[in-house]
Short mmCIF file of C-alpha atoms and ligand atoms in Angstrom, two decimals:
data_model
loop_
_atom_site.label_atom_id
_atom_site.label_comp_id
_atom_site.label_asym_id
_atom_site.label_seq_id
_atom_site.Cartn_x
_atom_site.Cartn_y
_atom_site.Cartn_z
CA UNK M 1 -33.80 -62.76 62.82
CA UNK M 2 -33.48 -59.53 60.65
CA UNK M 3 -32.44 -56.65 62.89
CA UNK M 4 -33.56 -52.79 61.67
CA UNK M 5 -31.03 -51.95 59.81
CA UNK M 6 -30.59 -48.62 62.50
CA UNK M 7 -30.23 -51.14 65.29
CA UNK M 8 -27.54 -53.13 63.30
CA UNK M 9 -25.72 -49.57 63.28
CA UNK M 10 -25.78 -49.04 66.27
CA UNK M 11 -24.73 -52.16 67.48
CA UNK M 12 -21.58 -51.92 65.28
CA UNK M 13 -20.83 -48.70 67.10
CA UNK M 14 -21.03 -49.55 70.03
CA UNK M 15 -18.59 -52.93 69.21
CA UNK M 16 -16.32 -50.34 67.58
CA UNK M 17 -16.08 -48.49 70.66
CA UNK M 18 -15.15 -51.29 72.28
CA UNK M 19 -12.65 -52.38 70.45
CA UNK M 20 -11.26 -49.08 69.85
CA UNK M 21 -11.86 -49.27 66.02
CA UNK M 22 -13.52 -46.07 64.38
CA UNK M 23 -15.26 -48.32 61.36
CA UNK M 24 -18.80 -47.51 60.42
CA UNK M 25 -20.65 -47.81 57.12
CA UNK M 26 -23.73 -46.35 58.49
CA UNK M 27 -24.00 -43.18 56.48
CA UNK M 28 -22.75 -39.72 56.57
CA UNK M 29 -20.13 -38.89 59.13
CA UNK M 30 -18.14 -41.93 58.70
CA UNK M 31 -14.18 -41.47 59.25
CA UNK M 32 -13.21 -44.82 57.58
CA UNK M 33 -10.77 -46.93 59.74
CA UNK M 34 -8.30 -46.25 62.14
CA UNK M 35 -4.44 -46.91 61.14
CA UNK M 36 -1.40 -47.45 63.39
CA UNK M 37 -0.34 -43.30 63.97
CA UNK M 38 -4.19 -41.90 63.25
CA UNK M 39 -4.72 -40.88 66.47
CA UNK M 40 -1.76 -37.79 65.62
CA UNK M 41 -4.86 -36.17 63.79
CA UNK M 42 -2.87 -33.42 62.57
CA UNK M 43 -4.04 -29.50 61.83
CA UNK M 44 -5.12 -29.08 57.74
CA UNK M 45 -2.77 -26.74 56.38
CA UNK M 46 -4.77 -24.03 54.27
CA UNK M 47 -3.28 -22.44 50.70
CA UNK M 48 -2.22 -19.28 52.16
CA UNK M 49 -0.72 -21.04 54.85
CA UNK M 50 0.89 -23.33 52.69
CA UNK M 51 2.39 -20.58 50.42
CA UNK M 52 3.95 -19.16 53.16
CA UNK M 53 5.04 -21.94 55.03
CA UNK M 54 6.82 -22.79 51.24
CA UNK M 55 8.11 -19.56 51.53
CA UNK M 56 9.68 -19.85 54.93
CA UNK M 57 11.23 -23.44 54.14
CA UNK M 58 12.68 -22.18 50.56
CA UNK M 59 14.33 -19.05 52.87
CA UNK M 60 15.26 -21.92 55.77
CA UNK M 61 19.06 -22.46 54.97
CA UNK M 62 19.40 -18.90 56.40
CA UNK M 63 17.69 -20.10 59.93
CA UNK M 64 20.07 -23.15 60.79
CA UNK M 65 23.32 -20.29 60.83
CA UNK M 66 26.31 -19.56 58.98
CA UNK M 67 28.08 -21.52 57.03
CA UNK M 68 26.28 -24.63 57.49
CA UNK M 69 26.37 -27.41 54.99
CA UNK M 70 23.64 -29.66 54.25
CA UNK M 71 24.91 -31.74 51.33
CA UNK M 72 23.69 -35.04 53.28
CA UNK M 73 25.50 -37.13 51.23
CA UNK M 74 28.75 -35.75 53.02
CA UNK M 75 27.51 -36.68 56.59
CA UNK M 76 29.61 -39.78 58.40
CA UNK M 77 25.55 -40.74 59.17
CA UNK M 78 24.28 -40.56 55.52
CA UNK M 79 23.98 -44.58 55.16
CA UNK M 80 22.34 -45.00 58.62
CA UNK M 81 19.97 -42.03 58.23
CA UNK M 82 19.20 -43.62 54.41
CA UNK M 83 18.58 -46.97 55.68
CA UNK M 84 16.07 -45.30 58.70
CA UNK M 85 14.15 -43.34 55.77
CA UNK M 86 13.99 -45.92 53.88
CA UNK M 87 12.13 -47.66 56.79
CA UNK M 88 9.91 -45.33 57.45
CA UNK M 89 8.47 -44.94 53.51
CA UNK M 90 6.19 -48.09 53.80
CA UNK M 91 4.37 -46.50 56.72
CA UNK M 92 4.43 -42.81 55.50
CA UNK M 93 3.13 -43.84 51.79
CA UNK M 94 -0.06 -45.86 53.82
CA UNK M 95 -1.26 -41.97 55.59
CA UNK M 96 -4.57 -40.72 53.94
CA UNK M 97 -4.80 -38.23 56.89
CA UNK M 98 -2.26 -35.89 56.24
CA UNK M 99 -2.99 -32.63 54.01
CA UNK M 100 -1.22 -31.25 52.07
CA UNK M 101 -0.63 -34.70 51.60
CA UNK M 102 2.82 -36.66 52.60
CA UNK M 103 3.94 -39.57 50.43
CA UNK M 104 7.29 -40.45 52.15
CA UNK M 105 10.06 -39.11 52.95
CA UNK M 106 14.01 -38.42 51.06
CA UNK M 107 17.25 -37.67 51.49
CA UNK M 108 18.92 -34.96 49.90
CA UNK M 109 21.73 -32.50 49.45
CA UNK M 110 19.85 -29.71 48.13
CA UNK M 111 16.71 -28.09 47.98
CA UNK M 112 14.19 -28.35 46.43
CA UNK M 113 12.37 -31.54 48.13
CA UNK M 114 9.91 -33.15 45.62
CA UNK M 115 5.60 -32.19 46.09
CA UNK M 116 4.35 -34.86 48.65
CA UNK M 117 7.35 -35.86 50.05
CA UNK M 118 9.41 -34.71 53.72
CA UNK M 119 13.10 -33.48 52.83
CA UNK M 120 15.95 -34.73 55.04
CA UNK M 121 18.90 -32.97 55.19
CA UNK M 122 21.89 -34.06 57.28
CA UNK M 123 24.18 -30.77 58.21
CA UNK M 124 27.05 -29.93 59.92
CA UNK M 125 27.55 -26.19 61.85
CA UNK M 126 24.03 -26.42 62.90
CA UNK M 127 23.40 -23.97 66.13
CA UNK M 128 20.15 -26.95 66.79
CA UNK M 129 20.52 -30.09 67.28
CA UNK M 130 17.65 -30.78 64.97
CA UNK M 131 15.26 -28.10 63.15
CA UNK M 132 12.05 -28.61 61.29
CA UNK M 133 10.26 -25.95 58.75
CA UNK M 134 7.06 -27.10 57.45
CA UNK M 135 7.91 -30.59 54.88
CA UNK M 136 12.12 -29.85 55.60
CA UNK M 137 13.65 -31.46 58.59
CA UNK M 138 17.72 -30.86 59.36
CA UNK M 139 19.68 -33.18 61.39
CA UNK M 140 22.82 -32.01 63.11
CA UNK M 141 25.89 -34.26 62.35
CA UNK M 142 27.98 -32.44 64.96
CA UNK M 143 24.45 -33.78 67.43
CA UNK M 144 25.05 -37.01 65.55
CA UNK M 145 28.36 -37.01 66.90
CA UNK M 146 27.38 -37.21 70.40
CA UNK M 147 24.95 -39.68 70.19
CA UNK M 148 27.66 -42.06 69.34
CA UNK M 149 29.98 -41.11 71.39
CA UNK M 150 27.37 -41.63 74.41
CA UNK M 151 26.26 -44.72 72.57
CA UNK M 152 28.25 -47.34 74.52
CA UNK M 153 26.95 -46.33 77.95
CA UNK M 154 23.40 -47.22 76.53
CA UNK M 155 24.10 -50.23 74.01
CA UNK M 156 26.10 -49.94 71.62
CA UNK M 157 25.39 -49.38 68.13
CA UNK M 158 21.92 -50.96 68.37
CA UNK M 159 21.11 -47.51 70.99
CA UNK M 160 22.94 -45.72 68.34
CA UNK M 161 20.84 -46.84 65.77
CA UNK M 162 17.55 -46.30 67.75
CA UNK M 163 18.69 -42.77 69.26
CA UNK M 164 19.15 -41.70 65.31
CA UNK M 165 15.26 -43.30 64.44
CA UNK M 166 13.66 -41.87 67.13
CA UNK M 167 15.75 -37.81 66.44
CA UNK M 168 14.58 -38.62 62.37
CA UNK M 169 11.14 -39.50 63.33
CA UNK M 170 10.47 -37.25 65.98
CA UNK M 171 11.31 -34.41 63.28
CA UNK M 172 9.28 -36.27 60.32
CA UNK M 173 6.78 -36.17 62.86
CA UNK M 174 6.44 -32.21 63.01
CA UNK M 175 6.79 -32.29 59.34
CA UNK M 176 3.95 -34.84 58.96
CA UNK M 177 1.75 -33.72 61.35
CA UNK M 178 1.99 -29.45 60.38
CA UNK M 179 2.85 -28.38 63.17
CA UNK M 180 4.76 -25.05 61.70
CA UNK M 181 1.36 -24.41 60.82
CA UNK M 182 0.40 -24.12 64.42
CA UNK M 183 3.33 -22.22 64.94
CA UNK M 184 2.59 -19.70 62.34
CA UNK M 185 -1.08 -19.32 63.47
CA UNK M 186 -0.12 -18.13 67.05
CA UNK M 187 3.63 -16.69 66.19
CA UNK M 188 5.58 -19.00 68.63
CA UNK M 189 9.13 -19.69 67.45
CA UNK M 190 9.05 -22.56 69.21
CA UNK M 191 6.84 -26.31 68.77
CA UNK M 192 5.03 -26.10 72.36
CA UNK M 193 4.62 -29.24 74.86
CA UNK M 194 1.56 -31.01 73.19
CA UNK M 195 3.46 -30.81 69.98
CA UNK M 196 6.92 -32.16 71.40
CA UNK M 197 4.65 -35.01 72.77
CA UNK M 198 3.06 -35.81 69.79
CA UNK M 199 6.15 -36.00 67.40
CA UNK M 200 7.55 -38.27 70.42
CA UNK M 201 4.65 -40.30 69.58
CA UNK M 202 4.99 -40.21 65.94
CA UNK M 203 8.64 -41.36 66.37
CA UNK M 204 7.40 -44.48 68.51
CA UNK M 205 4.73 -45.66 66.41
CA UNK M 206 6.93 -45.64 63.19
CA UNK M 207 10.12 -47.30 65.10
CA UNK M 208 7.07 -49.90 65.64
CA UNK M 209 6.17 -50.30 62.14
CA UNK M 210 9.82 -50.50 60.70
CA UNK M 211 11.16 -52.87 63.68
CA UNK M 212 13.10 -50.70 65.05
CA UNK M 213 14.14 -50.95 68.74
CA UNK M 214 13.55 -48.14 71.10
CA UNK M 215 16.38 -48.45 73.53
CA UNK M 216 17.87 -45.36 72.06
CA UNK M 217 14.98 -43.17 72.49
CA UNK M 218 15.98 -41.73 76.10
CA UNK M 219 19.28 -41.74 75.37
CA UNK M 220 18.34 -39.01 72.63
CA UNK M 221 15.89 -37.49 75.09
CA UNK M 222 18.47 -37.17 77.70
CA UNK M 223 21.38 -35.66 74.64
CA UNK M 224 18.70 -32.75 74.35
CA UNK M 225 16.51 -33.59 71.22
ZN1 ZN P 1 10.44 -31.62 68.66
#
């Protein structure tokens, strides 16, 4: 039997419903298919907002306080945090939902970051424990510090491990998903609840994809990322 070819849609939408999978071919509208992290649908960063958010990020060494030194490549963390970029790449380079887009992610001891890509910088004398402008995300060594000094109480160097993913990803995850852009558009200084809630989703959905354990997660929560 040859079904109308309207029926056959809507059949199809109705399975994809079902089964949770946003997939239709049946003309315009179509959003393609959903990925592992999709559902983070993130704001689309316009070029005046993107100019300034450039702007702010270029100016951002000034925000984290005096004094502070970024050069990752001093940090006591710099192979851990390489290895957890490095993990995180595959999954970053598969987004097609992210504009401007964002490629993957590097480590670095200066400004500037490359086009398409999140900057990670790993600093000590931070006033945060971990600060995000637009595409540059700053890690706090001296935060760092803590987490493995709790680290036994929760696992070991495995929590350690985990605690650092989750902080990283968390951050990539406001970076990824523009929320300084949200922040600019209403003038908070601060990423609000649904925000916090989605970069903790971010963070557990690319732990996921690089096989990374989550047993560190609270134990970050509960140091105060
Ligand atoms: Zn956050």
């Amino acid at each position: 039997m040859v079904l109308p070819v309207s029926y056959v849609c809507r059949a199809r939408r109705l399975a994809s419903l079902l089964l949770f999978l946003a997939v239709s071919a049946c003309g315009a509208g179509s959003h393609g298919q959903l990925t592992v992290g999709d559902k983070n649908a993130n704001l689309t960063v316009n070029f005046s907002e993107k100019k300034a958010l450039e702007k702010m990020e270029a100016n951002s060494f000034a925000d984290l306080g005096p004094g502070v030194d970024c050069a990752s490549s001093r940090s006591p963390y710099y192979n851990d945090i390489a290895w957890i970029v490095d993990r995180i790449n595959p999954a970053l380079a598969l987004r097609t939902d992210i504009l401007p887009p964002v490629h993957g992610a590097q480590l670095l001891d200066n400004p500037p970051r490359s086009d398409n890509r999140i900057g990670v910088y790993l600093c000590s004398g931070m006033s945060a424990n971990a600060y995000t402008i637009y595409r540059s995300v700053y890690l706090s060594n001296d935060f760092m510090a803590k987490l493995k000094t709790a680290s036994p109480a929760w696992g070991g160097n495995e929590a350690f491990i985990s605690a650092l993913a989750f902080v990283a990803y968390h951050e990539m995850g406001h970076a990824a998903l523009n929320h300084s852009a949200g922040k600019l558009r209403v003038g908070a200084q601060q990423f609000d609840l649904p925000q916090e809630l989605q970069a903790d989703q971010f963070a557990y959905d690319a732990m996921a994809a690089a096989g990374i354990g989550l047993n560190g997660s609270e134990m970050a929560k509960a140091a105060g990322i």
